[in-house]
């Protein structure tokens, strides 16, 4: 077997390393064209009867401001462990790395991301646009010290590939990486359906960009900042692997939860931190007389869970890793237009009802527009209208029409990433596809869920 470590290759059973192509091109085996062309060491290994095993160290940068970034990191880590077990994957919490320069933490001993998550829990999200710009200003102010910390970090541990799953900090991360190395590829994987310029996801720098929607893909090309072959489009947002696995055990049923099997069921969710808004929705639905029952996924919001615990026709659930199983029991999803939440609902066949107003986070406002454009649900001006929306949606012909459109969604984004990372690493070694070849937006068969993947997922849940 031939294994590669940080750009070098090793024959299994041999303690020596073949050098990087940029060092001695062919001195080891005496063939002038040994490292030429796409084959490179593969040609040598094949001629010697060995198989190739690529080994790389990948760093995934995330933070806990909202749950989507950690969720994406967990999903990518899991799929790489399955599809590329020879790779070493390290998750880096940027908030933890920058804690000593976090102005909020220095003043209050409370992390910035905890302040953000507390605001989500309480529904304090009005006027998020000026708050976002203030945050970006603070990042620019503290960027020199942040970059020094990153340089120090990468001097100890430089990977083969840096992957960012976070907005706002990509210019800082990229500048620090280039101060250390001009070749290590920098990849931004957008976990939002669209960018919110300026300086949110997309930055004017030499990098790779992976987009989960036509909108983000178009935005990237229209900036003129990126080489076209370095912008990729996946089939959607990155979802937890549980959304592709069989139902967990023990199985969940409406009857088991104390709900009527024959009554329409609404699932209400406001991300991993929950929100007091869920209380208002449950109250309004109960007062309206609409014949529905509710499952409320409260996340880490114990206050909301306890207040809903005794409501008739309502099941209040704390933080759980069985979101997909609860969604299987529902007919409709109600929540904020977060990219992860609505993508999970669509994956499970649920039409969605969201709110779009001054309280909606600025980076999520396009999502509500997208939902209606695609015919996947209803975007309300206010959840005070939720009872009328549910009454309309639960008309049998209307619900079936929405469900039919939702059923057309086929999101396999998480399974597409390993091969995209391979393409990027190959491109950096000079063995990418021709520069004018268009990027593919559909996954190849190699990236699709396999029986062995489903088996691994099923075993991990039992």
Coordinates of C-alpha atoms in Angstrom, one line a residue:
X1 CA 0.0 0.0 0.0
X2 CA 1.1 3.6 -0.7
X3 CA 0.1 6.2 1.9
X4 CA 0.5 10.0 1.6
X5 CA 1.3 12.2 4.6
X6 CA 1.2 16.0 4.1
X7 CA 2.1 15.8 0.5
X8 CA 4.6 13.0 0.8
X9 CA 4.0 9.3 -0.1
X10 CA 5.1 6.2 1.8
X11 CA 5.2 2.6 0.6
X12 CA 3.7 0.4 3.4
X13 CA 6.5 -1.6 5.0
X14 CA 9.1 0.9 4.0
X15 CA 10.3 3.6 6.4
X16 CA 11.4 6.0 3.6
X17 CA 9.3 8.7 2.1
X18 CA 9.0 9.8 -1.5
X19 CA 9.5 13.5 -1.6
X20 CA 7.0 16.1 -2.6
X21 CA 6.8 16.6 -6.4
X22 CA 8.3 20.1 -5.9
X23 CA 11.4 18.7 -4.3
X24 CA 13.1 15.9 -6.4
X25 CA 10.8 15.0 -9.2
X26 CA 12.0 11.6 -10.0
X27 CA 15.4 10.9 -8.5
X28 CA 14.1 8.0 -6.4
X29 CA 13.2 5.6 -9.2
X30 CA 15.0 7.2 -12.1
X31 CA 12.0 7.9 -14.4
X32 CA 12.0 11.4 -15.8
X33 CA 8.2 11.5 -16.0
X34 CA 7.5 9.9 -12.7
X35 CA 5.8 13.0 -11.2
X36 CA 4.5 14.4 -14.4
X37 CA 0.8 14.5 -15.3
X38 CA -2.2 13.6 -13.3
X39 CA -1.0 10.1 -12.4
X40 CA 2.0 11.1 -10.3
X41 CA 2.7 8.6 -7.5
X42 CA -0.4 6.7 -8.6
X43 CA 1.5 5.6 -11.8
X44 CA 4.4 4.4 -9.7
X45 CA 2.2 2.5 -7.2
X46 CA 0.2 0.9 -10.0
X47 CA 3.4 -0.3 -11.8
X48 CA 4.6 -1.8 -8.5
X49 CA 1.3 -3.5 -7.8
X50 CA 0.4 -1.3 -4.8
X51 CA -2.9 0.5 -4.0
X52 CA -3.1 4.1 -3.2
X53 CA -4.3 5.5 0.1
X54 CA -4.5 9.3 0.4
X55 CA -3.9 10.6 3.9
X56 CA -4.6 14.2 4.8
X57 CA -5.1 16.3 7.9
X58 CA -8.3 18.4 7.6
X59 CA -9.3 21.2 10.0
X60 CA -12.9 22.2 10.4
X61 CA -13.5 25.6 11.9
X62 CA -16.9 26.2 13.7
X63 CA -18.4 28.0 16.6
X64 CA -21.6 27.6 18.8
X65 CA -23.4 30.9 17.9
X66 CA -26.6 29.0 16.9
X67 CA -26.6 25.3 16.4
X68 CA -26.1 25.0 12.6
X69 CA -22.3 25.4 12.5
X70 CA -21.6 22.7 15.1
X71 CA -24.2 20.4 13.4
X72 CA -22.5 20.8 10.1
X73 CA -19.1 20.1 11.7
X74 CA -20.4 16.9 13.3
X75 CA -22.0 15.7 10.0
X76 CA -18.8 16.4 8.0
X77 CA -16.7 14.7 10.7
X78 CA -18.9 11.6 10.6
X79 CA -19.1 11.3 6.8
X80 CA -15.4 11.7 6.4
X81 CA -14.8 9.0 9.1
X82 CA -17.0 6.7 6.9
X83 CA -15.9 7.7 3.4
X84 CA -12.3 8.8 4.0
X85 CA -11.2 6.9 7.2
X86 CA -7.5 7.5 6.3
X87 CA -7.9 11.2 6.8
X88 CA -7.3 12.9 10.1
X89 CA -10.1 15.4 10.9
X90 CA -9.8 18.1 13.6
X91 CA -12.6 20.3 14.7
X92 CA -11.5 23.8 15.9
X93 CA -13.9 26.0 18.0
X94 CA -12.9 29.5 16.9
X95 CA -14.7 31.1 19.9
X96 CA -12.5 29.1 22.2
X97 CA -9.4 30.0 20.3
X98 CA -10.3 33.7 20.4
X99 CA -11.7 33.8 23.9
X100 CA -8.8 35.8 25.3
X101 CA -9.6 38.6 22.8
X102 CA -13.4 38.4 23.0
X103 CA -14.4 41.9 24.1
X104 CA -17.7 40.7 25.5
X105 CA -16.0 38.0 27.5
X106 CA -13.3 40.3 28.8
X107 CA -16.0 42.8 30.0
X108 CA -18.6 40.3 31.4
X109 CA -16.9 36.9 31.6
X110 CA -19.7 35.7 29.3
X111 CA -18.8 34.4 25.8
X112 CA -20.1 36.3 22.8
X113 CA -21.8 33.2 21.4
X114 CA -23.6 32.7 24.8
X115 CA -25.0 36.2 24.5
X116 CA -26.2 35.4 21.0
X117 CA -27.8 32.1 22.0
X118 CA -29.5 33.8 25.0
X119 CA -31.0 36.4 22.6
X120 CA -32.4 33.6 20.4
X121 CA -34.0 31.8 23.4
X122 CA -35.8 35.0 24.5
X123 CA -36.8 36.1 21.0
X124 CA -34.6 39.3 21.3
X125 CA -33.7 39.3 17.6
X126 CA -35.3 42.6 16.4
X127 CA -32.9 44.9 14.5
X128 CA -30.3 42.2 13.9
X129 CA -28.9 44.0 10.9
X130 CA -27.2 46.9 12.8
X131 CA -26.0 44.4 15.4
X132 CA -24.4 42.3 12.6
X133 CA -22.6 45.3 11.2
X134 CA -21.4 46.2 14.8
X135 CA -20.0 42.7 15.2
X136 CA -18.2 43.0 11.9
X137 CA -16.7 46.3 13.0
X138 CA -15.5 44.7 16.2
X139 CA -13.9 41.8 14.2
X140 CA -12.1 44.3 11.9
X141 CA -10.8 46.2 15.0
X142 CA -9.5 43.1 16.7
X143 CA -8.4 41.3 13.5
X144 CA -4.6 41.9 14.0
X145 CA -4.5 40.1 17.3
X146 CA -6.8 37.3 16.0
X147 CA -4.6 36.7 13.0
X148 CA -1.5 36.5 15.3
X149 CA -3.3 33.8 17.4
X150 CA -4.1 31.9 14.2
X151 CA -0.6 32.1 12.9
X152 CA 0.8 30.8 16.2
X153 CA -1.8 28.0 16.1
X154 CA -0.9 27.0 12.5
X155 CA 2.8 27.1 13.2
X156 CA 2.3 24.2 15.6
X157 CA -0.2 22.3 13.5
X158 CA -0.6 23.1 9.7
X159 CA -3.2 20.9 7.9
X160 CA -3.5 19.9 4.3
X161 CA -6.9 21.6 4.1
X162 CA -8.7 24.3 6.1
X163 CA -12.5 24.3 6.0
X164 CA -14.5 27.2 7.4
X165 CA -18.1 26.5 8.5
X166 CA -18.6 30.1 9.8
X167 CA -19.4 33.5 8.5
X168 CA -17.8 36.9 9.4
X169 CA -14.3 35.5 10.1
X170 CA -13.3 34.2 6.7
X171 CA -11.1 37.2 5.8
X172 CA -9.3 36.9 9.2
X173 CA -8.8 33.1 8.8
X174 CA -7.6 33.4 5.2
X175 CA -5.1 36.2 5.8
X176 CA -3.6 34.3 8.8
X177 CA -3.3 31.1 6.7
X178 CA -1.6 32.9 3.9
X179 CA 0.9 34.4 6.3
X180 CA 1.9 30.8 7.1
X181 CA 1.5 29.0 3.8
X182 CA 0.6 30.1 0.3
X183 CA -0.5 26.7 -0.9
X184 CA -2.8 25.1 1.7
X185 CA -6.3 25.4 0.2
X186 CA -8.9 27.4 2.1
X187 CA -12.5 26.3 1.7
X188 CA -15.7 28.1 2.9
X189 CA -18.7 25.8 3.2
X190 CA -21.8 28.0 3.4
X191 CA -24.3 26.9 6.0
X192 CA -26.8 29.6 4.9
X193 CA -29.0 29.4 1.8
X194 CA -27.7 32.8 0.7
X195 CA -25.0 35.3 1.5
X196 CA -25.7 38.6 3.4
X197 CA -23.0 40.9 2.0
X198 CA -20.8 42.6 2.7
X199 CA -18.2 40.5 4.6
X200 CA -20.6 37.8 5.7
X201 CA -19.7 34.5 3.9
X202 CA -18.1 35.6 0.6
X203 CA -14.9 37.6 0.7
X204 CA -12.6 38.9 -2.1
X205 CA -9.8 36.4 -1.6
X206 CA -8.3 33.3 -3.3
X207 CA -10.3 30.5 -1.9
X208 CA -12.8 27.7 -2.7
X209 CA -16.5 28.1 -2.0
X210 CA -19.1 25.4 -1.5
X211 CA -22.7 26.7 -1.8
X212 CA -25.9 24.8 -1.0
X213 CA -28.3 26.7 -3.2
X214 CA -28.6 28.3 -6.6
X215 CA -28.8 31.7 -5.0
X216 CA -25.5 31.4 -3.1
X217 CA -23.9 29.9 -6.2
X218 CA -25.0 32.8 -8.4
X219 CA -23.9 35.3 -5.7
X220 CA -20.4 33.8 -5.7
X221 CA -20.1 34.0 -9.5
X222 CA -21.4 37.5 -9.7
X223 CA -18.9 38.9 -7.3
X224 CA -16.1 38.2 -9.8
X225 CA -13.8 37.2 -7.0
X226 CA -13.4 33.5 -7.6
X227 CA -12.2 31.3 -10.4
X228 CA -15.3 29.6 -11.7
X229 CA -13.8 26.1 -11.2
X230 CA -13.3 26.9 -7.5
X231 CA -17.0 27.5 -6.8
X232 CA -19.1 24.3 -6.2
X233 CA -22.8 23.8 -5.6
X234 CA -24.2 21.0 -3.6
X235 CA -27.8 19.8 -3.5
X236 CA -28.7 21.5 -0.3
X237 CA -27.6 22.3 3.3
X238 CA -25.6 19.9 5.3
X239 CA -27.9 17.7 7.4
X240 CA -27.2 15.3 10.3
X241 CA -26.7 11.7 9.0
X242 CA -29.7 10.7 11.1
X243 CA -31.9 12.3 8.4
X244 CA -30.8 9.6 6.0
X245 CA -30.9 6.6 8.4
X246 CA -33.8 4.3 9.3
X247 CA -36.0 5.3 12.3
X248 CA -34.2 5.0 15.6
X249 CA -35.0 2.5 18.3
X250 CA -37.1 2.3 20.3
X251 CA -39.6 3.6 17.7
X252 CA -41.6 6.7 18.3
X253 CA -45.3 6.8 17.6
X254 CA -48.0 9.4 18.2
X255 CA -49.9 7.0 20.5
X256 CA -46.8 6.4 22.6
X257 CA -46.4 10.1 23.1
X258 CA -50.0 10.4 24.2
X259 CA -51.2 12.0 20.9
X260 CA -54.1 10.9 18.7
X261 CA -52.9 8.8 15.7
X262 CA -55.7 10.3 13.5
X263 CA -55.3 14.0 14.2
X264 CA -53.1 16.4 12.2
X265 CA -49.8 17.1 14.0
X266 CA -47.7 20.2 13.9
X267 CA -44.0 20.1 14.9
X268 CA -42.7 23.4 16.3
X269 CA -39.0 24.0 16.6
X270 CA -36.7 27.0 17.0
X271 CA -33.3 25.5 16.7
X272 CA -31.2 23.9 19.5
X273 CA -31.7 26.9 21.8
X274 CA -35.5 27.0 21.5
X275 CA -37.5 30.2 21.9
X276 CA -40.4 31.6 23.9
X277 CA -42.1 32.2 20.6
X278 CA -43.1 28.5 20.7
X279 CA -45.4 29.3 23.7
X280 CA -47.3 31.9 21.8
X281 CA -47.8 29.6 18.8
X282 CA -49.1 26.8 21.0
X283 CA -51.5 29.2 22.8
X284 CA -52.8 30.6 19.6
X285 CA -53.4 27.2 18.0
X286 CA -55.2 26.0 21.1
X287 CA -57.4 29.1 21.3
X288 CA -58.3 29.0 17.6
X289 CA -60.1 25.6 17.8
X290 CA -58.1 24.3 14.8
X291 CA -58.1 20.5 15.2
X292 CA -54.3 20.0 15.5
X293 CA -52.0 18.6 18.1
X294 CA -48.4 19.8 18.6
X295 CA -44.9 18.4 19.2
X296 CA -42.6 21.2 20.4
X297 CA -38.8 20.5 20.3
X298 CA -37.6 23.0 22.9
X299 CA -33.9 22.3 22.6
X300 CA -31.9 23.6 25.6
X301 CA -34.7 25.9 26.6
X302 CA -35.8 24.2 29.8
X303 CA -38.1 27.1 30.7
X304 CA -40.2 26.6 27.6
X305 CA -40.3 22.9 28.0
X306 CA -41.5 23.1 31.6
X307 CA -44.2 25.6 30.7
X308 CA -45.5 23.4 27.9
X309 CA -45.2 20.1 29.8
X310 CA -48.8 20.1 31.1
X311 CA -50.6 21.5 28.0
X312 CA -53.2 19.1 26.6
X313 CA -52.5 17.9 23.0
X314 CA -48.9 19.1 23.3
X315 CA -45.7 17.1 23.7
X316 CA -42.8 19.2 24.9
X317 CA -39.4 17.6 24.2
X318 CA -36.0 18.8 25.6
X319 CA -32.8 18.7 23.7
X320 CA -32.7 15.5 21.6
X321 CA -30.7 13.8 18.9
X322 CA -33.9 12.2 17.5
X323 CA -35.2 15.3 15.6
X324 CA -35.7 13.2 12.5
X325 CA -37.8 10.7 14.3
X326 CA -40.1 13.3 15.8
X327 CA -40.5 14.9 12.4
X328 CA -41.6 11.6 11.0
X329 CA -44.7 11.9 13.2
X330 CA -45.7 15.4 12.0
X331 CA -47.6 16.8 9.0
X332 CA -46.4 20.4 9.1
X333 CA -43.3 22.3 10.5
X334 CA -43.5 25.7 12.2
X335 CA -40.4 27.6 13.2
X336 CA -37.9 30.3 12.4
X337 CA -36.5 30.2 8.8
X338 CA -33.1 28.9 9.9
X339 CA -31.4 27.1 7.0
X340 CA -30.8 23.9 9.0
X341 CA -34.3 23.7 10.5
X342 CA -36.2 24.2 7.3
X343 CA -33.9 21.9 5.3
X344 CA -34.4 19.1 7.9
X345 CA -38.2 19.6 7.7
X346 CA -38.1 19.4 3.9
X347 CA -35.9 16.3 4.0
X348 CA -38.6 14.6 6.2
X349 CA -41.4 15.7 3.8
X350 CA -42.9 18.5 5.9
X351 CA -44.3 21.8 4.4
X352 CA -43.1 24.7 6.5
X353 CA -44.6 27.8 8.1
X354 CA -42.2 30.5 9.1
X355 CA -42.2 34.2 10.1
X356 CA -40.5 37.0 8.2
X357 CA -40.4 40.4 9.8
X358 CA -38.1 42.8 11.8
X359 CA -37.5 40.0 14.4
X360 CA -36.2 37.6 11.7
X361 CA -32.4 37.4 11.7
X362 CA -31.1 39.4 8.8
X363 CA -29.2 36.4 7.4
X364 CA -32.4 34.3 7.4
X365 CA -34.8 36.7 5.7
X366 CA -34.1 35.4 2.2
X367 CA -34.9 31.9 3.4
X368 CA -38.5 32.9 3.9
X369 CA -38.7 34.3 0.4
X370 CA -37.1 31.1 -1.0
X371 CA -39.7 28.9 0.8
X372 CA -42.5 30.7 -1.0
X373 CA -40.7 30.9 -4.3
X374 CA -40.2 27.1 -4.3
X375 CA -43.7 26.4 -3.1
X376 CA -42.5 24.6 0.0
X377 CA -44.6 26.5 2.5
X378 CA -45.9 29.8 3.8
X379 CA -44.0 32.9 5.1
X380 CA -46.1 35.0 7.5
X381 CA -45.7 38.6 8.5
X382 CA -46.4 37.5 12.1
X383 CA -47.0 34.2 13.9
X384 CA -50.2 35.9 15.1
X385 CA -51.6 34.6 11.7
X386 CA -50.4 31.1 12.3
X387 CA -53.9 29.7 13.1
X388 CA -55.3 30.9 9.8
X389 CA -52.2 29.5 7.9
X390 CA -52.7 26.1 9.5
X391 CA -56.4 26.1 8.8
X392 CA -55.7 26.8 5.1
X393 CA -52.7 24.4 4.9
X394 CA -54.6 21.5 6.4
X395 CA -57.2 21.5 3.7
X396 CA -56.6 18.1 2.2
X397 CA -56.0 19.2 -1.4
X398 CA -53.7 22.1 -0.3
X399 CA -51.6 20.0 2.0
X400 CA -51.2 17.3 -0.6
X401 CA -50.1 19.9 -3.1
X402 CA -47.5 21.3 -0.8
X403 CA -46.3 17.8 0.2
X404 CA -45.9 16.8 -3.5
X405 CA -43.5 19.8 -4.1
X406 CA -41.6 19.1 -0.9
X407 CA -41.2 15.4 -1.9
X408 CA -39.3 16.6 -5.0
X409 CA -36.4 17.8 -2.8
X410 CA -33.4 15.5 -2.9
X411 CA -30.7 16.8 -0.6
X412 CA -27.5 14.6 -0.4
X413 CA -25.1 17.4 0.3
X414 CA -23.2 15.8 3.2
X415 CA -22.5 12.8 1.0
X416 CA -21.1 15.0 -1.8
X417 CA -18.4 16.7 0.4
X418 CA -15.8 14.0 0.6
X419 CA -15.3 14.0 -3.2
X420 CA -15.4 17.8 -3.4
X421 CA -12.6 17.9 -0.8
X422 CA -10.7 15.3 -2.9
X423 CA -11.1 17.6 -6.0
X424 CA -9.8 20.6 -4.0
X425 CA -6.8 18.7 -2.7
X426 CA -6.0 17.4 -6.1
X427 CA -6.3 20.8 -7.6
X428 CA -3.8 22.1 -5.1
X429 CA -1.4 19.3 -6.2
X430 CA -1.8 20.5 -9.8
X431 CA -3.9 17.5 -10.9
X432 CA -7.4 19.1 -11.0
X433 CA -9.7 18.8 -14.0
X434 CA -9.2 21.2 -16.9
X435 CA -9.8 24.8 -15.8
X436 CA -12.7 25.4 -18.1
X437 CA -14.6 22.2 -17.1
X438 CA -17.9 23.3 -15.5
X439 CA -18.5 22.3 -11.9
X440 CA -21.1 19.6 -11.3
X441 CA -24.1 20.4 -9.1
X442 CA -25.3 16.8 -8.8
X443 CA -23.5 14.1 -6.8
X444 CA -22.0 11.1 -8.4
X445 CA -23.0 7.7 -7.4
X446 CA -19.9 7.3 -5.3
X447 CA -21.2 10.0 -3.0
X448 CA -24.7 8.7 -2.4
X449 CA -25.7 6.9 0.8
X450 CA -24.7 3.2 0.5
X451 CA -26.0 0.2 2.3
X452 CA -22.9 0.0 4.4
X453 CA -23.4 3.7 5.4
X454 CA -27.0 3.0 6.4
X455 CA -25.9 -0.1 8.4
X456 CA -23.3 2.0 10.3
X457 CA -25.9 4.7 11.0
X458 CA -28.5 2.1 12.2
X459 CA -25.9 0.4 14.5
X460 CA -24.9 3.7 15.9
X461 CA -28.5 4.5 17.0
X462 CA -29.2 1.1 18.7

